[in-house]
Short mmCIF file of C-alpha atoms and ligand atoms in Angstrom, two decimals:
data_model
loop_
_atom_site.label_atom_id
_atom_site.label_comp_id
_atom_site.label_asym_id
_atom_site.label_seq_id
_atom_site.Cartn_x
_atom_site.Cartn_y
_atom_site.Cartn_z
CA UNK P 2 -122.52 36.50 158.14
CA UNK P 3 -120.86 36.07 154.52
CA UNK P 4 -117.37 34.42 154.56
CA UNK P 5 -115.97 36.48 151.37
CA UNK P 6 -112.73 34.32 151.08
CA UNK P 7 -111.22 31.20 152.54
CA UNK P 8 -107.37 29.89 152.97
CA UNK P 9 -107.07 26.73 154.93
CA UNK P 10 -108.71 27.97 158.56
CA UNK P 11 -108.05 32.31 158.23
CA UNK P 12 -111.00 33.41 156.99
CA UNK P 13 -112.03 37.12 155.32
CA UNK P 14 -116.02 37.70 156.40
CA UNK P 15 -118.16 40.34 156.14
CA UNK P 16 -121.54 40.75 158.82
CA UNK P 17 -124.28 43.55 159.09
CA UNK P 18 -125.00 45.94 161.97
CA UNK P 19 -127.17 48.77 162.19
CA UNK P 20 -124.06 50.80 161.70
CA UNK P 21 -123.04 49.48 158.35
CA UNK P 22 -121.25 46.21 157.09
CA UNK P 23 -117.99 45.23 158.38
CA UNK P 24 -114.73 43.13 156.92
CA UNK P 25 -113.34 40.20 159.45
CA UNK P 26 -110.37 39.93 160.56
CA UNK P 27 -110.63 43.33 162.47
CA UNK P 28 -109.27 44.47 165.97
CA UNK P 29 -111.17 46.89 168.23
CA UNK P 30 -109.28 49.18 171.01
CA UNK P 31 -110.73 49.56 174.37
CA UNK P 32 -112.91 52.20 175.24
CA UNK P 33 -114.07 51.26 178.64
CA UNK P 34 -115.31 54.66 179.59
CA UNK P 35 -117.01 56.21 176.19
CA UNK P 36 -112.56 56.43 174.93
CA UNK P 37 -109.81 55.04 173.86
CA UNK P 38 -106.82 56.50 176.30
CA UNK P 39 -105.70 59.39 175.17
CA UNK P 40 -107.42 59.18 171.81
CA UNK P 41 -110.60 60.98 170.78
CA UNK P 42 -113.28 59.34 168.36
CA UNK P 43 -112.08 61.60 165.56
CA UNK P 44 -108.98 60.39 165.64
CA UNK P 45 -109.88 57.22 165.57
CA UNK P 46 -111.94 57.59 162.69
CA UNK P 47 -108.96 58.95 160.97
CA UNK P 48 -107.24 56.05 162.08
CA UNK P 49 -109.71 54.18 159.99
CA UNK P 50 -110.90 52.54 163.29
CA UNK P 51 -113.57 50.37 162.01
CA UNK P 52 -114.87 49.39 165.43
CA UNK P 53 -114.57 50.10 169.34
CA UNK P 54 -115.83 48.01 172.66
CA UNK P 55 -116.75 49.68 175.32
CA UNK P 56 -117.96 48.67 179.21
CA UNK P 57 -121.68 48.32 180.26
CA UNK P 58 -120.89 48.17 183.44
CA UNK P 59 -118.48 50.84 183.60
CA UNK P 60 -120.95 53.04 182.00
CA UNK P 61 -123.84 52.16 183.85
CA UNK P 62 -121.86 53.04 187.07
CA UNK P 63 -120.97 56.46 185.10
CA UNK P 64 -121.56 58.64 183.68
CA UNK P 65 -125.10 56.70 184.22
CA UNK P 66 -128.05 55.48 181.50
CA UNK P 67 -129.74 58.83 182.37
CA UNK P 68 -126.91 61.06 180.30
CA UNK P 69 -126.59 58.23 177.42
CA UNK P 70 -130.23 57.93 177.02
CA UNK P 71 -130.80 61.56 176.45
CA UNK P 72 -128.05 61.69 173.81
CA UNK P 73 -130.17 58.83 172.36
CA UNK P 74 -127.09 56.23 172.49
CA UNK P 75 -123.30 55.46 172.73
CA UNK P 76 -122.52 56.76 169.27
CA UNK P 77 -123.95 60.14 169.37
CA UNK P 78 -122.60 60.54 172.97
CA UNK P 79 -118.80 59.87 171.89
CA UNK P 80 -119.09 61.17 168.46
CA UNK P 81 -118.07 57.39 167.14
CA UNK P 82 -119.84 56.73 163.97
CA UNK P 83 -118.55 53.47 163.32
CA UNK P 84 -119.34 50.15 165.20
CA UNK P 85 -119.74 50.18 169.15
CA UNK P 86 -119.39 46.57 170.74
CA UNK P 87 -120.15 46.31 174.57
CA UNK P 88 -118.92 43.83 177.00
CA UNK P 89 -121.28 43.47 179.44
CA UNK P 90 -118.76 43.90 182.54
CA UNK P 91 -119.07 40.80 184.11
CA UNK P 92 -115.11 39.96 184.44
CA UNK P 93 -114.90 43.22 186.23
CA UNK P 94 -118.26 42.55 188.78
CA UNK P 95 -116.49 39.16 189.81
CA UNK P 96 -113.29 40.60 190.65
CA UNK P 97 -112.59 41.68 194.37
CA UNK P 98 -112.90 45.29 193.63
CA UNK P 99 -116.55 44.97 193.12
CA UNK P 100 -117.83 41.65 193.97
CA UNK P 101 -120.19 41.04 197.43
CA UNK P 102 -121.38 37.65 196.21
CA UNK P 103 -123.29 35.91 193.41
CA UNK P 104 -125.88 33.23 192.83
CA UNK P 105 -127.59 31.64 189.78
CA UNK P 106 -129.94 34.64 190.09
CA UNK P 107 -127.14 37.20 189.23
CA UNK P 108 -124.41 39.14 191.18
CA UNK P 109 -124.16 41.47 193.56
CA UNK P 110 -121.58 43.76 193.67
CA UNK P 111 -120.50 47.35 194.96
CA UNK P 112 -119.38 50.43 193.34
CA UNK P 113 -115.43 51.29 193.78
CA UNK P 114 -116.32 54.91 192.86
CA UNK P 115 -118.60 55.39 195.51
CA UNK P 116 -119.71 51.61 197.88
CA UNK P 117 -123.35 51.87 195.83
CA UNK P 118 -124.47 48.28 196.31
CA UNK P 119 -126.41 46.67 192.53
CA UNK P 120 -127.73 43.61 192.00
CA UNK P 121 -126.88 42.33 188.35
CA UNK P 122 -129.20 39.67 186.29
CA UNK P 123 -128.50 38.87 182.34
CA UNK P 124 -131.71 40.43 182.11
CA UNK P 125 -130.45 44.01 183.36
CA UNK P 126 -127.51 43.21 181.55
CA UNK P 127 -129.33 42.96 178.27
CA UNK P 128 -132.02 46.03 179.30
CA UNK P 129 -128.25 48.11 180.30
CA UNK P 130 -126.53 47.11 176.54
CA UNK P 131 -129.75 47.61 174.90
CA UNK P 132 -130.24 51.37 176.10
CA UNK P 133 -126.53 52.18 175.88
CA UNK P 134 -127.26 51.07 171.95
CA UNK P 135 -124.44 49.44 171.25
CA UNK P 136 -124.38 47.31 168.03
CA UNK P 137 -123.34 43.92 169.33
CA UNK P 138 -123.84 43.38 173.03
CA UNK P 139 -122.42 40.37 174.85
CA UNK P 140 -124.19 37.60 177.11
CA UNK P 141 -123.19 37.47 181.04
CA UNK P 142 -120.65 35.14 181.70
CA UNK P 143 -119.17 33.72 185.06
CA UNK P 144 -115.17 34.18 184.18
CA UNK P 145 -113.12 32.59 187.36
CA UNK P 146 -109.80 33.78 187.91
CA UNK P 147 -107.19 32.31 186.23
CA UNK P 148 -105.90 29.04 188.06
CA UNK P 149 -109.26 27.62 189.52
CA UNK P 150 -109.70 23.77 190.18
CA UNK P 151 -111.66 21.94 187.28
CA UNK P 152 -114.94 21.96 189.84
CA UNK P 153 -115.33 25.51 190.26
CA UNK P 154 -114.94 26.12 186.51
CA UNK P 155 -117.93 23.12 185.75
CA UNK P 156 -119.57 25.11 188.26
CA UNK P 157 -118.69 28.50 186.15
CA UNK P 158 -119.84 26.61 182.94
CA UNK P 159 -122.74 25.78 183.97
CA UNK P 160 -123.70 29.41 185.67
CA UNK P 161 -122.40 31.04 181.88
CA UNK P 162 -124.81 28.97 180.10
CA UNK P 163 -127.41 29.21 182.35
CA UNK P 164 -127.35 33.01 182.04
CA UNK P 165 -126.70 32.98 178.45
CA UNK P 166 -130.38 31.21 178.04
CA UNK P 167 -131.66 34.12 180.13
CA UNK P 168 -129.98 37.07 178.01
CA UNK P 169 -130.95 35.44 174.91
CA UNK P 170 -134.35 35.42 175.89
CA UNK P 171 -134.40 38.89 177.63
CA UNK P 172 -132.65 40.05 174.35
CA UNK P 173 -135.38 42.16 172.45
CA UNK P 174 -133.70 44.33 170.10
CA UNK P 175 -132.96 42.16 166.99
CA UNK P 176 -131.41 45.21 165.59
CA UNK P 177 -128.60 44.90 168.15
CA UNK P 178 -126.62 41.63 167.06
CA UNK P 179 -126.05 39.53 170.25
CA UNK P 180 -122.57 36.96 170.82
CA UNK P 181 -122.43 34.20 173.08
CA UNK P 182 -119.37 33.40 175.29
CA UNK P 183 -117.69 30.08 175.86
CA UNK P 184 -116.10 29.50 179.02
CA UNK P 185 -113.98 26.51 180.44
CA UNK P 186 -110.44 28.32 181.25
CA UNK P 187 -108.09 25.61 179.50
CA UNK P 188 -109.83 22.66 180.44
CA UNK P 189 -110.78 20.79 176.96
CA UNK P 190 -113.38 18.62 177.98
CA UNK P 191 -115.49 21.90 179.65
CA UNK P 192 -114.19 23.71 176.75
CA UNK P 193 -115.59 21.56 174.27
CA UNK P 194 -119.14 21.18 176.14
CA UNK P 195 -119.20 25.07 176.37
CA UNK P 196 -118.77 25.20 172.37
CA UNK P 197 -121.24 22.57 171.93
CA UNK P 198 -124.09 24.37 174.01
CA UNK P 199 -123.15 27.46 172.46
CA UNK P 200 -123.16 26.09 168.78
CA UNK P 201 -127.10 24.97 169.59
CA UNK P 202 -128.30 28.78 170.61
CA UNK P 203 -129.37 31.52 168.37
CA UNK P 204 -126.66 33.74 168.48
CA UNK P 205 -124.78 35.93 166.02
CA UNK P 206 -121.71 35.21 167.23
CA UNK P 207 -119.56 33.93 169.48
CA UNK P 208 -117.06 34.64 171.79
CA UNK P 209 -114.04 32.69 173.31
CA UNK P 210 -113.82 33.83 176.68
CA UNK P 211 -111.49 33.33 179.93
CA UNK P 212 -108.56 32.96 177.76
CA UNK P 213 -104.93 35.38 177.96
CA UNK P 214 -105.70 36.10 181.31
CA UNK P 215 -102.29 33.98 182.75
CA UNK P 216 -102.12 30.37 180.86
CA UNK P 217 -99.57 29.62 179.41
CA UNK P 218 -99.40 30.47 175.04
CA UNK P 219 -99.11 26.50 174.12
CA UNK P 220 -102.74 26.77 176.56
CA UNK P 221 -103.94 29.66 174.91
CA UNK P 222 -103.63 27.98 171.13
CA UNK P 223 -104.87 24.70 171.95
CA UNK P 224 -108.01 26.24 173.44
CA UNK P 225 -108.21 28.36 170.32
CA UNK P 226 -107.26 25.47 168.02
CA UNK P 227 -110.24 23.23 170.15
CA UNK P 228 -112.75 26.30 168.95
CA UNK P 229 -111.61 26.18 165.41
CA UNK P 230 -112.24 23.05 165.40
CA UNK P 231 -115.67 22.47 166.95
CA UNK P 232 -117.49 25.67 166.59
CA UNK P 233 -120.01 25.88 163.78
CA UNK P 234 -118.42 27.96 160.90
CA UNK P 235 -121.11 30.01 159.48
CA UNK P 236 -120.99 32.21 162.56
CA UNK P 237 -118.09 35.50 163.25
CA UNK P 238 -115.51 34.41 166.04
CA UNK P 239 -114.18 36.58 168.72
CA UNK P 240 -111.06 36.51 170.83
CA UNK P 241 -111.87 38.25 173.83
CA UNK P 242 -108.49 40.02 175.09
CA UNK P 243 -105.90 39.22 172.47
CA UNK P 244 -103.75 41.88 171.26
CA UNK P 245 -100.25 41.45 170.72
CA UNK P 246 -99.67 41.59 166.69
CA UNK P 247 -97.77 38.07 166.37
CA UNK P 248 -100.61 36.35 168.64
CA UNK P 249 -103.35 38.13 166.28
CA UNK P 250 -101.48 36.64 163.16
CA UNK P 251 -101.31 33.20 164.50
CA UNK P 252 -104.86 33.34 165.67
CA UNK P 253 -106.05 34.47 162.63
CA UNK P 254 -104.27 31.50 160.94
CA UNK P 255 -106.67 29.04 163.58
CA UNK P 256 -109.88 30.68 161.94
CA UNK P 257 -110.24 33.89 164.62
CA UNK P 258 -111.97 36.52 163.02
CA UNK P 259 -112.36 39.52 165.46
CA UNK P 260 -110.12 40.87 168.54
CA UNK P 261 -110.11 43.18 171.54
CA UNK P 262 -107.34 44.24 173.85
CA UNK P 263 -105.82 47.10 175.48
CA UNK P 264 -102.08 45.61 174.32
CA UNK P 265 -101.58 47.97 171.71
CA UNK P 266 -102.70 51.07 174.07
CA UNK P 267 -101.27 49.79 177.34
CA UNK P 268 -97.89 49.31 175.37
CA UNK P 269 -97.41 52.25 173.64
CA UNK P 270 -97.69 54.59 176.90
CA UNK P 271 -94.88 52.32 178.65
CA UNK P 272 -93.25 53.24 175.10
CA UNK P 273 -93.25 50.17 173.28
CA UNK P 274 -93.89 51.09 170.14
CA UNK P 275 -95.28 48.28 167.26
CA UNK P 276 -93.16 48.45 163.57
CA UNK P 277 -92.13 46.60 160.36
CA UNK P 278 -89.39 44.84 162.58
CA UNK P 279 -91.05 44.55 165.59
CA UNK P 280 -91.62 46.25 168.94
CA UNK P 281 -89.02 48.56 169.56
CA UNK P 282 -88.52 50.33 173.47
CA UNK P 283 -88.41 53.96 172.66
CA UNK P 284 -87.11 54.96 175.98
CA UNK P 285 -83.81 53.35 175.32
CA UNK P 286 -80.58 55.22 175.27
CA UNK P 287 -79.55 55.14 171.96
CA UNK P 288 -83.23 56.58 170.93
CA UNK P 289 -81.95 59.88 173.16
CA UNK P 290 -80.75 62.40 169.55
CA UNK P 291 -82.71 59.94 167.10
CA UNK P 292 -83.95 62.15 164.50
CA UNK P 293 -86.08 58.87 162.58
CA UNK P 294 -89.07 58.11 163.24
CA UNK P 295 -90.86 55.36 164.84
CA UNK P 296 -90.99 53.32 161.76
CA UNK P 297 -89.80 54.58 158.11
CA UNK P 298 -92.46 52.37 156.81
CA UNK P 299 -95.36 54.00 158.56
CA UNK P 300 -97.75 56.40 157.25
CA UNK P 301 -99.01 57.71 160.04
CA UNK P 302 -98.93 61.07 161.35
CA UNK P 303 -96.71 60.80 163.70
CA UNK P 304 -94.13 59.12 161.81
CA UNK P 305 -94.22 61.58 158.96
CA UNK P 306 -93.99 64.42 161.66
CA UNK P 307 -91.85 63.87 165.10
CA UNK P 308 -88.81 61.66 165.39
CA UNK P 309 -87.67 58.76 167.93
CA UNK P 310 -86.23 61.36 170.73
CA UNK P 311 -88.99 63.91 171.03
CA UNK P 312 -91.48 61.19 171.59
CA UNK P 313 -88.98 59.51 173.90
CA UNK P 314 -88.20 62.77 175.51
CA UNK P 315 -92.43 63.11 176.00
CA UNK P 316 -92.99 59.79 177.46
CA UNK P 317 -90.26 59.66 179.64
CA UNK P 318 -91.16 63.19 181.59
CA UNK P 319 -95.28 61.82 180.93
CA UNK P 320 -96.16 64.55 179.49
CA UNK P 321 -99.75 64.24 177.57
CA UNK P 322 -98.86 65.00 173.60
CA UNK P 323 -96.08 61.47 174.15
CA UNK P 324 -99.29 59.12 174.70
CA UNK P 325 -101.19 60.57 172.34
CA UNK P 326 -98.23 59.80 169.78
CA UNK P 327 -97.34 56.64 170.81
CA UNK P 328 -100.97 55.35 170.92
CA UNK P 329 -101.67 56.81 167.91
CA UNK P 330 -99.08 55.50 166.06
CA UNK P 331 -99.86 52.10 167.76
CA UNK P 332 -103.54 51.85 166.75
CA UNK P 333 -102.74 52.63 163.27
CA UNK P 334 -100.24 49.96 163.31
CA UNK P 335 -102.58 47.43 164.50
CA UNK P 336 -105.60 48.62 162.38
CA UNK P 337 -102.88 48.40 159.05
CA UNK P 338 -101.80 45.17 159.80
CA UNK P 339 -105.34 43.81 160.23
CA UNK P 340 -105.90 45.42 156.83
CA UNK P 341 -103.26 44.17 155.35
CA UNK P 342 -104.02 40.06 157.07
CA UNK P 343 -107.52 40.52 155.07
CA UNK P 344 -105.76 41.68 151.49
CA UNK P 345 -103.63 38.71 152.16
CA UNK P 346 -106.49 36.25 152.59
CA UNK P 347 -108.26 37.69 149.66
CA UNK P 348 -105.50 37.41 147.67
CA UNK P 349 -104.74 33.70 148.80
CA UNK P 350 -100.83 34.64 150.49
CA UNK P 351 -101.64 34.78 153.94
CA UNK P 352 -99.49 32.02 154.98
CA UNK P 353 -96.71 33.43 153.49
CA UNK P 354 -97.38 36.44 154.78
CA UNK P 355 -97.60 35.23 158.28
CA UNK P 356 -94.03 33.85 157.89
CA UNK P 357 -92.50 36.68 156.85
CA UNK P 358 -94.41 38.59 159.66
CA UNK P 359 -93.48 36.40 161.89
CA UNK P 360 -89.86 36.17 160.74
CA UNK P 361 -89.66 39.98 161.06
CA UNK P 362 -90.84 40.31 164.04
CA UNK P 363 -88.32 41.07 166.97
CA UNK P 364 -88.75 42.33 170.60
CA UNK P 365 -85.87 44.37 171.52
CA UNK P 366 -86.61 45.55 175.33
ZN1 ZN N 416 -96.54 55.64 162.74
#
């Protein structure tokens, strides 16, 4: 990893993967199974998409390691040429939908597609990424709900680490950059140890877990602000599940250099749209004979093309072609504005462009 330009903690980096080199701060859209919603890889490529993350687990389940192994990977299966990062589907295995119990060994869990009972170890985890041939795969963590006791989440600590030793030895493809996840909900001191552990293990990057899952935002900074503090610098830093543009901007500002969330896709099919001046609700009234488009100052597609009341007119009778739209037009937002927060930081304005972004930025429900 290569930081290319500094100013004060937001940093512009560049790191290698078998599927080329690429520029920090970036987000990537969630493609739990093989696609973004309503998006195909083409169009994301269009987009300028410069990476995805997709689901082990999710995969694994289905369509199964049989089908992606005989199209010789992720990338050839989905047609996605840029880079594929895979979470290793550990937040969904703990959750009650899955989970039947788990032990320092591993978990075991049940399929909701069909009641398929697996047991899960960070080594399967790491054997599961590595055939699925993703270019960064992350450790198994133990991620406890949001609002557990300060026990259970030592407990959860110490079960993340203790796993993370075992992926990072099970992890045998070098090609295949691997990231470590911190874990300690917003509990500082746990927080803190997690980092330190972390900062001691040969990883290529690392990940701040458990966090926007239902703390509060003053929580969710401070734990960020602990990490930009502590963690070692020469390594890329990931956000797990942090999309909403201001929160991207202000994380980028503590030193955050990658991000992951299904905000931007989630939002735009309940039609809240991402622009110059904000988020703006297309299904509102006065949208109804709007012949503008989403936002004047977009250059995507579907701004140059269909206007405020036929995508409003789409969404609201949820027909196919309005979440298309909408999510393309969000996804280009989000991938612009990341574009535009590393010009920014090259060009040593970022903090005034995060004011003016942040003075622009209005939520009109
Ligand atoms: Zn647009």
């Amino acid at each position: 990893m290569e930081i290319l330009s500094k100013e004060k903690n937001a940093r512009n980096c560049k790191f290698k993967t078998r599927h080329g080199e690429i520029e920090t701060p970036f987000f990537m859209p969630v493609a739990t199974k093989a696609s973004v919603k309503h998006l195909s890889s083409i169009e994301l490529e269009t987009i300028g998409t410069p990476a995805i993350i997709s689901n082990s687990l999710v995969l694994y389940l289905r369509p199964g390691l049989e089908v992606i192994e005989k199209f010789k990977g992720l990338h050839n299966f989905m047609k996605f040429h840029n880079v594929i990062f895979t979470d290793s589907g550990g937040f969904q295995m703990l959750r009650p939908a899955f989970l039947i119990d788990y032990n320092e060994q591993g978990i075991n869990f049940k399929s909701p597609f069909d009641g398929k009972k697996f047991n899960f170890t960070p080594e399967k985890s790491m054997e599961v990424q590595e055939k699925i041939g993703a270019d960064v795969v992350m450790c198994l963590d133990n991620l406890p709900e949001y609002g557990q006791d300060y026990e259970s989440v030592k407990d959860a600590v110490k079960l993340t680490h203790a796993w993370a030793d075992r992926c990072i030895k099970a992890h045998k493809d070098k090609k295949q950059l691997l990231f470590g996840i911190t874990q300690g909900s917003v509990f500082p001191a746990l927080r803190k140890k997690s980092i330190e552990f972390f900062n001691k293990k040969e990883v290529d990057g690392l990940a701040l877990g458990g966090l926007c899952i239902g703390e509060s935002k003053k929580k969710m900074f401070d734990s960020i602000k602990l990490h930009a503090k502590y963690l070692r610098k020469d390594k890329v830093r990931y956000l797990m599940g942090v999309g909403s543009p201001p929160d991207i901007v202000n994380s980028v500002n503590e030193g955050i250099d990658i991000f992951d969330s299904v905000f931007p896709t989630q939002n735009a099919r309940h039609g809240n749209l991402f622009t110059s001046k904000g988020k703006l609700h297309i299904l509102r009234k006065e949208f109804f004979k709007d012949e503008s488009p989403i936002d004047e100052n977009c250059s995507c597609y579907v701004c140059k093309n269909y206007s405020r009341a036929y995508i409003q007119y789409q969404l609201k009778f949820k027909e196919g072609v309005g979440y298309k739209l909408a999510t393309y037009h969000n996804i280009h937002y989000i991938t612009n504005l990341m574009k535009e927060i590393r010009l920014n930081i090259k060009e040593n304005n970022f903090k005034k462009f995060r004011k003016e972004f942040l003075s622009n930025w209005v939520t009109k429900e």
